[in-house]
PDB file of C-alpha atoms in Angstrom:
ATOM      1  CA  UNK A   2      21.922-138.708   9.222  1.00 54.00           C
ATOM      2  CA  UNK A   3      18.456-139.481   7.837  1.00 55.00           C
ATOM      3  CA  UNK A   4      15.432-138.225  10.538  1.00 56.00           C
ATOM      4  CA  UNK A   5      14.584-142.034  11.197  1.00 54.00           C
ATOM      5  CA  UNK A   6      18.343-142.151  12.469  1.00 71.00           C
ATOM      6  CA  UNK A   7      18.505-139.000  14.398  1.00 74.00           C
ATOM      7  CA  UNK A   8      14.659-139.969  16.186  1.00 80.00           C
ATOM      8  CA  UNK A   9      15.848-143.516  17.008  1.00 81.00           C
ATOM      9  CA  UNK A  10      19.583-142.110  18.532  1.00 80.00           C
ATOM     10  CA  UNK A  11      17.680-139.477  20.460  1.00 80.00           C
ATOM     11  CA  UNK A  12      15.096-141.560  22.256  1.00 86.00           C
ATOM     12  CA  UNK A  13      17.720-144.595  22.848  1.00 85.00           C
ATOM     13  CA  UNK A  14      20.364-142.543  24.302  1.00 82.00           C
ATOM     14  CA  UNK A  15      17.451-141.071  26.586  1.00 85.00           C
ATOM     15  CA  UNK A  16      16.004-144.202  27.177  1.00 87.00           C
ATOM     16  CA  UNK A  17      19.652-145.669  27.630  1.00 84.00           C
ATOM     17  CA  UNK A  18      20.621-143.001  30.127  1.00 83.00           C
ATOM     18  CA  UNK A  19      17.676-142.734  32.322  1.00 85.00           C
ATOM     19  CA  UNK A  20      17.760-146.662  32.744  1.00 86.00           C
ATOM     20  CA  UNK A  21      21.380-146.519  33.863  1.00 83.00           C
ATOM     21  CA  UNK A  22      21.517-143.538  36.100  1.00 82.00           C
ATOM     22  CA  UNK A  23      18.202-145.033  38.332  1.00 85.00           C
ATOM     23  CA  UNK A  24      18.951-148.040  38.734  1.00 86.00           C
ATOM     24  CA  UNK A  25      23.024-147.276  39.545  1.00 84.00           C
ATOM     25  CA  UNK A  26      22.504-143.707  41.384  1.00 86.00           C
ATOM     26  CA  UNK A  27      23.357-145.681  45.058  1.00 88.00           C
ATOM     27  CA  UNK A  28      26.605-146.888  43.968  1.00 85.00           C
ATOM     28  CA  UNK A  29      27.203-142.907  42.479  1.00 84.00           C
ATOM     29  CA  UNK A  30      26.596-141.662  46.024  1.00 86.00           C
ATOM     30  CA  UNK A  31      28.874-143.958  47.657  1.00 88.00           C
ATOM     31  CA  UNK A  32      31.220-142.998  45.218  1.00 85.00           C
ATOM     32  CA  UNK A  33      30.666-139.235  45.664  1.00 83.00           C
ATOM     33  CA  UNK A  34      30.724-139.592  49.530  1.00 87.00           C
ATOM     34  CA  UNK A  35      34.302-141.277  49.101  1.00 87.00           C
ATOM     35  CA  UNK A  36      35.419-138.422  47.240  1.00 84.00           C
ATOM     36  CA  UNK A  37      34.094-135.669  49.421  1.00 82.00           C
ATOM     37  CA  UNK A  38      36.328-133.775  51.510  1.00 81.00           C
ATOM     38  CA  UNK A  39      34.348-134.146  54.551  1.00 81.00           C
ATOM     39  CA  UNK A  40      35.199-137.851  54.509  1.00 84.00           C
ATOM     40  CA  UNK A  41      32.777-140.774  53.533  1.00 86.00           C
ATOM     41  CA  UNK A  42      30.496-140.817  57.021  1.00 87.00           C
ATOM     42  CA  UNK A  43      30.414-136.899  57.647  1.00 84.00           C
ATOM     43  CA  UNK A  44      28.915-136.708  54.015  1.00 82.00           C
ATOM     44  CA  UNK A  45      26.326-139.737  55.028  1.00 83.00           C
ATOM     45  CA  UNK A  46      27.874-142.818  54.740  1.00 83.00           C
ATOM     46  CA  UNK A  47      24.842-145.115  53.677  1.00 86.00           C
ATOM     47  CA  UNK A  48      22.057-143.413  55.132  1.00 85.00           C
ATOM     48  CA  UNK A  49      19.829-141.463  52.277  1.00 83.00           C
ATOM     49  CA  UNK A  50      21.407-143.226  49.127  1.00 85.00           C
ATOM     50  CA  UNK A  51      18.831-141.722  46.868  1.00 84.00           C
ATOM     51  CA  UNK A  52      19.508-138.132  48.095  1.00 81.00           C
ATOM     52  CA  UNK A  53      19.698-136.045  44.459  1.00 78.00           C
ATOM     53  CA  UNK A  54      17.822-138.851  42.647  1.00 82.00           C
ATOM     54  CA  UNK A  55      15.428-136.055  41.371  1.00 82.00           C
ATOM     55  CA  UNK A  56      17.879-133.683  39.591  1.00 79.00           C
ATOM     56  CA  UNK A  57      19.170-137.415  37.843  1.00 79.00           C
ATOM     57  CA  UNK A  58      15.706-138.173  36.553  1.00 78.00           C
ATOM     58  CA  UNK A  59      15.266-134.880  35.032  1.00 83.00           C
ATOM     59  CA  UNK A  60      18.988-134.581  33.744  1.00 82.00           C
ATOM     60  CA  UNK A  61      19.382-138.245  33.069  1.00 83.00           C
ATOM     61  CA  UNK A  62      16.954-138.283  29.404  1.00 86.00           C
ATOM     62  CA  UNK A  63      18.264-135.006  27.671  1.00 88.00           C
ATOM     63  CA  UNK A  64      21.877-135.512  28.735  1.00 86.00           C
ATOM     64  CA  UNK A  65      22.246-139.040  26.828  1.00 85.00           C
ATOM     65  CA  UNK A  66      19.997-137.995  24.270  1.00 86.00           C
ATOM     66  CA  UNK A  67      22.240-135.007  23.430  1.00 88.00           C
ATOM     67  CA  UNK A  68      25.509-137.137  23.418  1.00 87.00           C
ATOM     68  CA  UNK A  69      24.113-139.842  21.209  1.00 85.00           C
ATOM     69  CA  UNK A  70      22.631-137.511  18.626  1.00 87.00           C
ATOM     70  CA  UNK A  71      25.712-135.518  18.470  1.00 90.00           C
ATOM     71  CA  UNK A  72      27.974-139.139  18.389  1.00 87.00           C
ATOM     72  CA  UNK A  73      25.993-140.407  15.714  1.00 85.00           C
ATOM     73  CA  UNK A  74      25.554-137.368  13.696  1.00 87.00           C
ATOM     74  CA  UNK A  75      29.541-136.394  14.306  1.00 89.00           C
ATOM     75  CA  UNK A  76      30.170-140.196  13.319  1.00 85.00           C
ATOM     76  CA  UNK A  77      27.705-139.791  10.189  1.00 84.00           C
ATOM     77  CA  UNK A  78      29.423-136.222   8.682  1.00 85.00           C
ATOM     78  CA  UNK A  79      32.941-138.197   8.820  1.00 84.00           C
ATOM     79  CA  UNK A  80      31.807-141.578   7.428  1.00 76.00           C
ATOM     80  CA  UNK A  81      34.531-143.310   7.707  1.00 64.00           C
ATOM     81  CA  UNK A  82      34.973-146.784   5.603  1.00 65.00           C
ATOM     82  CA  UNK A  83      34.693-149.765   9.025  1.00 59.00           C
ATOM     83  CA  UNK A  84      37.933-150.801   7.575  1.00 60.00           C
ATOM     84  CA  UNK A  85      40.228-148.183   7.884  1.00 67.00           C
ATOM     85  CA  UNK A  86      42.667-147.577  10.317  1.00 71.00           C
ATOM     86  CA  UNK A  87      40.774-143.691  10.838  1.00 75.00           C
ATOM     87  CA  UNK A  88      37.716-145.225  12.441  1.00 80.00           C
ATOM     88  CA  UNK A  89      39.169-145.261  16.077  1.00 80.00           C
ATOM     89  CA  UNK A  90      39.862-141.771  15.511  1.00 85.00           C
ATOM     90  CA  UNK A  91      36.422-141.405  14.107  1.00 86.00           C
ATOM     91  CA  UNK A  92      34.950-142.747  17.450  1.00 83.00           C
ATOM     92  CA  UNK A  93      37.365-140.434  19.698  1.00 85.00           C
ATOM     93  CA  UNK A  94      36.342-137.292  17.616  1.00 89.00           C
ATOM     94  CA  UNK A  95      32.518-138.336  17.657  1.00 89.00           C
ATOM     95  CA  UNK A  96      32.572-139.142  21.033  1.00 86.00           C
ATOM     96  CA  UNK A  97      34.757-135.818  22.764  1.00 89.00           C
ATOM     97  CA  UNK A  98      32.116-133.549  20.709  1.00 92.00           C
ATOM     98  CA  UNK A  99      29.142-135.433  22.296  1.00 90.00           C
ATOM     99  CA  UNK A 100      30.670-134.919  25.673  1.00 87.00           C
ATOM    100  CA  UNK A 101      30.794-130.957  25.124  1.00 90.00           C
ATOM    101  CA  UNK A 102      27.747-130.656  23.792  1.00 91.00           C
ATOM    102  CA  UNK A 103      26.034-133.177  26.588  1.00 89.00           C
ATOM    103  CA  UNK A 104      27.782-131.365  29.161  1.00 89.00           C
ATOM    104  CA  UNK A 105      25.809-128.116  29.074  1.00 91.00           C
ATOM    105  CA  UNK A 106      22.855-130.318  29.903  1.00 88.00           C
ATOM    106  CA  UNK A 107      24.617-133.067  32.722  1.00 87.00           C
ATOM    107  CA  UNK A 108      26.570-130.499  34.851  1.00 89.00           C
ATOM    108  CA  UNK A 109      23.734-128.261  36.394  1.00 89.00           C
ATOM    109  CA  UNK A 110      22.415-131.918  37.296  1.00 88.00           C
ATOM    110  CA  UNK A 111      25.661-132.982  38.295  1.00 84.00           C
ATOM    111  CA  UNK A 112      26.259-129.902  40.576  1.00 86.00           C
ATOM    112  CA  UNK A 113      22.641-130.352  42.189  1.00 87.00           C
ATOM    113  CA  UNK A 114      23.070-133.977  42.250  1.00 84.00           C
ATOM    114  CA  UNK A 115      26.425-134.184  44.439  1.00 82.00           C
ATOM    115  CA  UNK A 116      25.198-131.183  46.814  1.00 84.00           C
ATOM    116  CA  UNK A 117      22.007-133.345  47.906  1.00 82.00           C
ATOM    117  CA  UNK A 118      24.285-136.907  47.997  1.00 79.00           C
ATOM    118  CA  UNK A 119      26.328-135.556  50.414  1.00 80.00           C
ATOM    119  CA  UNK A 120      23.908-133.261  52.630  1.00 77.00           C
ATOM    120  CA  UNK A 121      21.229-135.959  52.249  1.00 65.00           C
ATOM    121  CA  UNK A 122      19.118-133.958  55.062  1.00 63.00           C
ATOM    122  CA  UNK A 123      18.911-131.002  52.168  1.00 72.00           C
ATOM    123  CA  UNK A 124      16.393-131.310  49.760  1.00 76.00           C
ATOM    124  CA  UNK A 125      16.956-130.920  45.880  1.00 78.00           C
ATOM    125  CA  UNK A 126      14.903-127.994  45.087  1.00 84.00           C
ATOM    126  CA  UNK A 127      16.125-126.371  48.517  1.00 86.00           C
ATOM    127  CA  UNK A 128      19.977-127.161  47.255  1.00 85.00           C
ATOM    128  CA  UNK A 129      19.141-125.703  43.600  1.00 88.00           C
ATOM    129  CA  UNK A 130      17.535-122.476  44.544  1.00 89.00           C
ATOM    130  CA  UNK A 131      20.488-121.665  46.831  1.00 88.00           C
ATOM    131  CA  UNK A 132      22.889-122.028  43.958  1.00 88.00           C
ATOM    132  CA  UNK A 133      20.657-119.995  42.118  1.00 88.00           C
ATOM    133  CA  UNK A 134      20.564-117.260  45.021  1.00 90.00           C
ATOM    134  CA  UNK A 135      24.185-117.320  46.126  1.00 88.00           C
ATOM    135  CA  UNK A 136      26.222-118.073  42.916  1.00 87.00           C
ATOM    136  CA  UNK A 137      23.991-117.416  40.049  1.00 88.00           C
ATOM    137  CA  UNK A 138      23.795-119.543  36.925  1.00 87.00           C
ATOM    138  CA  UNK A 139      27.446-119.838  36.788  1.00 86.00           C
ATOM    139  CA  UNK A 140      27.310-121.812  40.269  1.00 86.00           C
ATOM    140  CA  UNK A 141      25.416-124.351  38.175  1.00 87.00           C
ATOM    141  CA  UNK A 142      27.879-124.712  35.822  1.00 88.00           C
ATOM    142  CA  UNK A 143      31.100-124.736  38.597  1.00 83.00           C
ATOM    143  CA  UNK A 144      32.979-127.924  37.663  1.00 80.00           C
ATOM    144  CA  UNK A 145      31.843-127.513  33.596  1.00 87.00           C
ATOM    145  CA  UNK A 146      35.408-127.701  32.285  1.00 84.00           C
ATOM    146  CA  UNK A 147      36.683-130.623  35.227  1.00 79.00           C
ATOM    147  CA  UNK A 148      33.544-132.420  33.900  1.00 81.00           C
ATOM    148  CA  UNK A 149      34.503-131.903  30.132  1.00 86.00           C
ATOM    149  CA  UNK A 150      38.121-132.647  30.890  1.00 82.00           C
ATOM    150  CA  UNK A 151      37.496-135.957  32.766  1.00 78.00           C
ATOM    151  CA  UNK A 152      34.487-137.234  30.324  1.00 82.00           C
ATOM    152  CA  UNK A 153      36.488-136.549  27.044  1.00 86.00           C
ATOM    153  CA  UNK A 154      39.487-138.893  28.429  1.00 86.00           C
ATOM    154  CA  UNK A 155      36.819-141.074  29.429  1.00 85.00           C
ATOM    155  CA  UNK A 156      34.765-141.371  26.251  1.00 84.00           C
ATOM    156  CA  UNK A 157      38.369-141.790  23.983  1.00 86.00           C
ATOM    157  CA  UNK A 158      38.532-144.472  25.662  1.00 88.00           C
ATOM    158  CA  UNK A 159      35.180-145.826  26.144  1.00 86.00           C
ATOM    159  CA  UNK A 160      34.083-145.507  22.817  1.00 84.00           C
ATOM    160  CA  UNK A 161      37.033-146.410  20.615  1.00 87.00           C
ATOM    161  CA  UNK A 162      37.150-150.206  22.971  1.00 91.00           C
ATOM    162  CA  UNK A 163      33.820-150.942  22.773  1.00 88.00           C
ATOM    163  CA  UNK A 164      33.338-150.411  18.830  1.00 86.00           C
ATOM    164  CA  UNK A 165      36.562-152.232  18.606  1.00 89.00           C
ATOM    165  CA  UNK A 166      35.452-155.234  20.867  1.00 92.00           C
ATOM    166  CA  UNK A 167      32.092-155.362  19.290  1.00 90.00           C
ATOM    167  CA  UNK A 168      33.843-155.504  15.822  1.00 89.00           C
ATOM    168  CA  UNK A 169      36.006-158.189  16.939  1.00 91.00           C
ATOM    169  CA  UNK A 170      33.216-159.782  18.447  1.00 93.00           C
ATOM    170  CA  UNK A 171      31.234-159.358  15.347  1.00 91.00           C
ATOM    171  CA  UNK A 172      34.689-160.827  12.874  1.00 90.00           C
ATOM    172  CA  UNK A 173      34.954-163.927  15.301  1.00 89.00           C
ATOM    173  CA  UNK A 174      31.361-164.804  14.878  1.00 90.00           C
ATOM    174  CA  UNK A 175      30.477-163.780  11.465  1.00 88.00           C
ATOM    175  CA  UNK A 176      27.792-161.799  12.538  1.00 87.00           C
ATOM    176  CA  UNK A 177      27.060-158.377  13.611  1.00 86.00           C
ATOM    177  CA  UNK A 178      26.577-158.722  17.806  1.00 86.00           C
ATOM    178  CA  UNK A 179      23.727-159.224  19.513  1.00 86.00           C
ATOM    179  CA  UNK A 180      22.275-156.703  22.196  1.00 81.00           C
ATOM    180  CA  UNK A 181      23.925-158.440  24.545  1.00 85.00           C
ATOM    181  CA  UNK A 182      27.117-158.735  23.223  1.00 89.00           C
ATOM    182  CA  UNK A 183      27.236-155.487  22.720  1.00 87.00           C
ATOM    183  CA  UNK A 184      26.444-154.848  26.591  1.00 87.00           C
ATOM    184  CA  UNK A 185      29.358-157.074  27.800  1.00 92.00           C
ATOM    185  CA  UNK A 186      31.623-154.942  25.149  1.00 92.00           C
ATOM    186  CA  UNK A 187      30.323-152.068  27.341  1.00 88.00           C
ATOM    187  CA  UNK A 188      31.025-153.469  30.672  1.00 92.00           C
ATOM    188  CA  UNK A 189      34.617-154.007  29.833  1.00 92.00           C
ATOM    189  CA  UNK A 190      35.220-151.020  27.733  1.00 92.00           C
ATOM    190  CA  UNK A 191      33.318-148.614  30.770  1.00 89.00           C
ATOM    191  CA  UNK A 192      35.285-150.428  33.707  1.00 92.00           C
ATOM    192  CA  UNK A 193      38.587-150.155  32.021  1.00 93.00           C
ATOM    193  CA  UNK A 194      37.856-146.420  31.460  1.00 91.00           C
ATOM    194  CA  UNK A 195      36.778-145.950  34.775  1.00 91.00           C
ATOM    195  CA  UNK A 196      40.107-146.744  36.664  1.00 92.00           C
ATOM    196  CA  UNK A 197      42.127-144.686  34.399  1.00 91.00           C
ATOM    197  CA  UNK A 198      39.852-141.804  34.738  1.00 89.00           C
ATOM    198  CA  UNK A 199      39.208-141.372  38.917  1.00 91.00           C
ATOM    199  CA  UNK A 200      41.396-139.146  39.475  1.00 91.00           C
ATOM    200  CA  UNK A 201      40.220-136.856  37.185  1.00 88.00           C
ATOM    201  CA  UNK A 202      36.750-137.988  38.818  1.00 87.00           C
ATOM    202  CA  UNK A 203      37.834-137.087  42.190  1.00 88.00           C
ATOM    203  CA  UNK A 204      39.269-133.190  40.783  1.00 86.00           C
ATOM    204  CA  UNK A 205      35.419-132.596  39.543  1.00 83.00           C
ATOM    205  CA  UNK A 206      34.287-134.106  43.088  1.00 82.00           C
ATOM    206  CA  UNK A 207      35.790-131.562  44.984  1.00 85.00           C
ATOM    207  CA  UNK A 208      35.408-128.786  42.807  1.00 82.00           C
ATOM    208  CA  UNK A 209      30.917-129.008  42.716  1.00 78.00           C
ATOM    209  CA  UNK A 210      31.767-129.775  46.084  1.00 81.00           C
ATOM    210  CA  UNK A 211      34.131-126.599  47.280  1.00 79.00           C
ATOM    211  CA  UNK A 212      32.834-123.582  49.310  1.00 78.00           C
ATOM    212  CA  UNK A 213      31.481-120.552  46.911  1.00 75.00           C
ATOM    213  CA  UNK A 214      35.059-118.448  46.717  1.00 74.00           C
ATOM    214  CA  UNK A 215      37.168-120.785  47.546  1.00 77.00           C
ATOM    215  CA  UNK A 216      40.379-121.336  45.806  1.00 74.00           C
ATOM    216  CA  UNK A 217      39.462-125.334  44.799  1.00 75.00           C
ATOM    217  CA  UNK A 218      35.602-123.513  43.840  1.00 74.00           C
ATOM    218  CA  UNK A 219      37.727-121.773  40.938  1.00 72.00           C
ATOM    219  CA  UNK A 220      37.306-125.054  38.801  1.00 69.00           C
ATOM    220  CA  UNK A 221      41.537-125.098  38.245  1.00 77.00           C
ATOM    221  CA  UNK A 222      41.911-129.244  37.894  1.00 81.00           C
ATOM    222  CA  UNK A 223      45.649-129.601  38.026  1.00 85.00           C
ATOM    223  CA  UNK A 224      45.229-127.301  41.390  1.00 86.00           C
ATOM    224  CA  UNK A 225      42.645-129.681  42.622  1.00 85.00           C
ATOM    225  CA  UNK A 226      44.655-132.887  42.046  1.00 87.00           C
ATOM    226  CA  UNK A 227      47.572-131.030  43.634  1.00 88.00           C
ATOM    227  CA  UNK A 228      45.378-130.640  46.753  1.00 87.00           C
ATOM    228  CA  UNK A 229      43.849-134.093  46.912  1.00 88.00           C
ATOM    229  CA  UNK A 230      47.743-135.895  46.267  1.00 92.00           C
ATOM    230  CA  UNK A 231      49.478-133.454  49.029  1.00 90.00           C
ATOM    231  CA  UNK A 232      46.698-134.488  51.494  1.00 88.00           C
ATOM    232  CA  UNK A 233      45.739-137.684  50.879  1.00 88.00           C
ATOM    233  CA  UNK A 234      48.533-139.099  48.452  1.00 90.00           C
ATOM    234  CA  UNK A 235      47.984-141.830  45.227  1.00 90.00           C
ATOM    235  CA  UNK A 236      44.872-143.204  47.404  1.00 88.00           C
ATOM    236  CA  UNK A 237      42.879-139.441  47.792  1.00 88.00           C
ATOM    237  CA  UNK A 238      43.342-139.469  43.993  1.00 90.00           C
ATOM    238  CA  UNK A 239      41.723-142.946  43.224  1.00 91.00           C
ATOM    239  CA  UNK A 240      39.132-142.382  45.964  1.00 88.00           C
ATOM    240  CA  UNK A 241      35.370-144.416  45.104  1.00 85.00           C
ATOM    241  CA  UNK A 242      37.539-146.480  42.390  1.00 89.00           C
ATOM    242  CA  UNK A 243      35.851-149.661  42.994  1.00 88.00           C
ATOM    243  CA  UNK A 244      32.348-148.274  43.530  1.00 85.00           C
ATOM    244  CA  UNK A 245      32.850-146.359  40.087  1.00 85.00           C
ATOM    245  CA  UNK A 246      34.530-148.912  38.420  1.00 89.00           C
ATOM    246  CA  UNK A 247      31.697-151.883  39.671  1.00 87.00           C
ATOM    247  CA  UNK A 248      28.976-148.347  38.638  1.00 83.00           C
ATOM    248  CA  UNK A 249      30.297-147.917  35.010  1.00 85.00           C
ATOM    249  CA  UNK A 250      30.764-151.405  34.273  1.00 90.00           C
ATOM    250  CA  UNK A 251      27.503-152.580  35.012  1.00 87.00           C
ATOM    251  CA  UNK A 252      26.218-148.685  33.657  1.00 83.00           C
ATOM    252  CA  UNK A 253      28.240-149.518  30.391  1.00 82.00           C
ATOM    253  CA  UNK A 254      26.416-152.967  30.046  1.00 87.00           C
ATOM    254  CA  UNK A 255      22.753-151.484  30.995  1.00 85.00           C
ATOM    255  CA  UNK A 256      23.639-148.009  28.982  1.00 80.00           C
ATOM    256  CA  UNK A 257      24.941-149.650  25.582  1.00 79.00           C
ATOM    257  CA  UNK A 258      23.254-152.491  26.063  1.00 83.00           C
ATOM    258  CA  UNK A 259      19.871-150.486  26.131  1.00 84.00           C
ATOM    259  CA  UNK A 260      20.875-148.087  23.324  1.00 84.00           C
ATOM    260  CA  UNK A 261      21.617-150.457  20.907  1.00 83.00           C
ATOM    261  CA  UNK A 262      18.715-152.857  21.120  1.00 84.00           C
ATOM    262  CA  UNK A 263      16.406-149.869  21.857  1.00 85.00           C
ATOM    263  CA  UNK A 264      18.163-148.248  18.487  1.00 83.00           C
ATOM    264  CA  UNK A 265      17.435-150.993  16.583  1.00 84.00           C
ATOM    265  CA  UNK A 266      14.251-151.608  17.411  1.00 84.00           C
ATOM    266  CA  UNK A 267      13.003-148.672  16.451  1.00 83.00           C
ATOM    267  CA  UNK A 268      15.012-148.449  13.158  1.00 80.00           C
ATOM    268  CA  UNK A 269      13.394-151.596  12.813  1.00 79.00           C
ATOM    269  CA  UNK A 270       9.916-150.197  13.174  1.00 78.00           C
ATOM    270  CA  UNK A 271      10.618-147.415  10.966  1.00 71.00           C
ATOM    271  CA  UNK A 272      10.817-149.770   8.297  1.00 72.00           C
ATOM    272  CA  UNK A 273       8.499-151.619   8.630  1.00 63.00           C
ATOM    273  CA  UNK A 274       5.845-148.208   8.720  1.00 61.00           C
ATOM    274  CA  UNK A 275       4.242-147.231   5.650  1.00 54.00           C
TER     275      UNK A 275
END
């Protein structure tokens, strides 16, 4: 990938991700309080929606910016023809090894973020330097492999439907899509991933969200859904479905939406510089 390419992916997917996790981050706390053990008012209910809003904003631009770079660059090494049957595979491959690599960047936000959402009272800095004091730098990353093993399901799913939709989109038309187009290709791809993901969702929950030495703290997922389905049954395991599925939707429109006309335009701009 040429530097113009890698420049414009990094400060879209920034740009993308800050834009979607600001303006959605209510409808994330809902959906967090939903999934927390304590039950939905004990963690809050709607009081303090915004609680963990600053570990998002500093998280929010290096996390995206990471996946995209490492999408498009993973996508760019295995250049695969648009006409081949391999270019789904293409997008699942490009997209799992943007997950692991964005990852190392989301979770300590993620951890930091669900702590505050659900002990609103808490501030962030207060909640970070206790998992500093009490767990270490591993207590940032409890929940890593939960996250990596719900967002690489999520993103072979994500990914592959909306290139697909937007090159069906594109065929039908006889034109490449529009910003917009490619937004509405988001919605449907993110909601769709969404359901088929919560459970997976509501494992990494509790985990971030488990007492320091506790046996759900130990990060095992299968254990975790094990818990939530002897407890609570199918509906513990699709806990905050609607409130993620109405979040990713609407963050898949704003987030691809934004990266691909904010990609463009500055492709754009780099040619038109001297």
């Amino acid at each position: 990938m040429d530097r113009p390419g890698f420049t414009a992916s990094l400060v879209a997917g920034g740009v993308a991700g800050v834009s979607v996790d600001l303006i959605l981050f209510p409808l994330d706390t809902i959906k967090t309080r939903l999934q927390s053990p304590q039950g939905f008012y004990k963690a809050g209910g709607f009081y303090g929606v915004y609680a963990g809003v600053p570990s998002t904003a500093i998280g929010s631009f290096p996390n995206a910016a990471a996946f995209f770079v490492t999408y498009e660059y993973v996508k760019w090494i295995l250049h695969t023809d648009s006409s081949s049957y391999l270019m789904p595979v293409t997008h699942m491959l490009a997209a799992s090894v943007g997950e692991v690599v964005a990852c190392l960047i989301r979770v300590p936000s993620e951890v930091v973020k669900q702590r505050a959402q659900v002990s609103a009272s808490s501030g962030t800095f207060h909640i970070f330097s206790n998992i500093l004091c009490q767990e270490g730098i591993q207590g940032l990353y409890r929940g890593y492999k939960s996250t990596v093993l719900r967002e690489i399901p999520f993103s072979l799913v994500q990914f592959p439907l909306w290139e697909s939709l937007k090159a069906l989109w594109s065929w039908r038309q006889d034109h490449v899509v529009d910003s917009w187009q490619s937004a509405v290709c988001g919605a449907f791809a993110g909601g769709f991933a969404a359901a088929v993901t919560t459970p997976l969702d509501v494992a990494k929950t509790r985990i971030m969200l488990a007492k320091a030495g506790s046996s759900t703290a130990s990060g095992n997922v299968l254990s975790a859904l094990h818990a939530v389905w002897r407890t609570q049954g199918l509906s513990g395991l699709f806990a905050g479905v609607f409130p993620r599925m109405a979040a990713i939707s609407l963050g898949g429109f704003i987030f691809l939406g934004v990266y691909d006309q904010t990609r463009s335009f500055l492709l754009e701009l780099g040619r038109e510089s001297p």
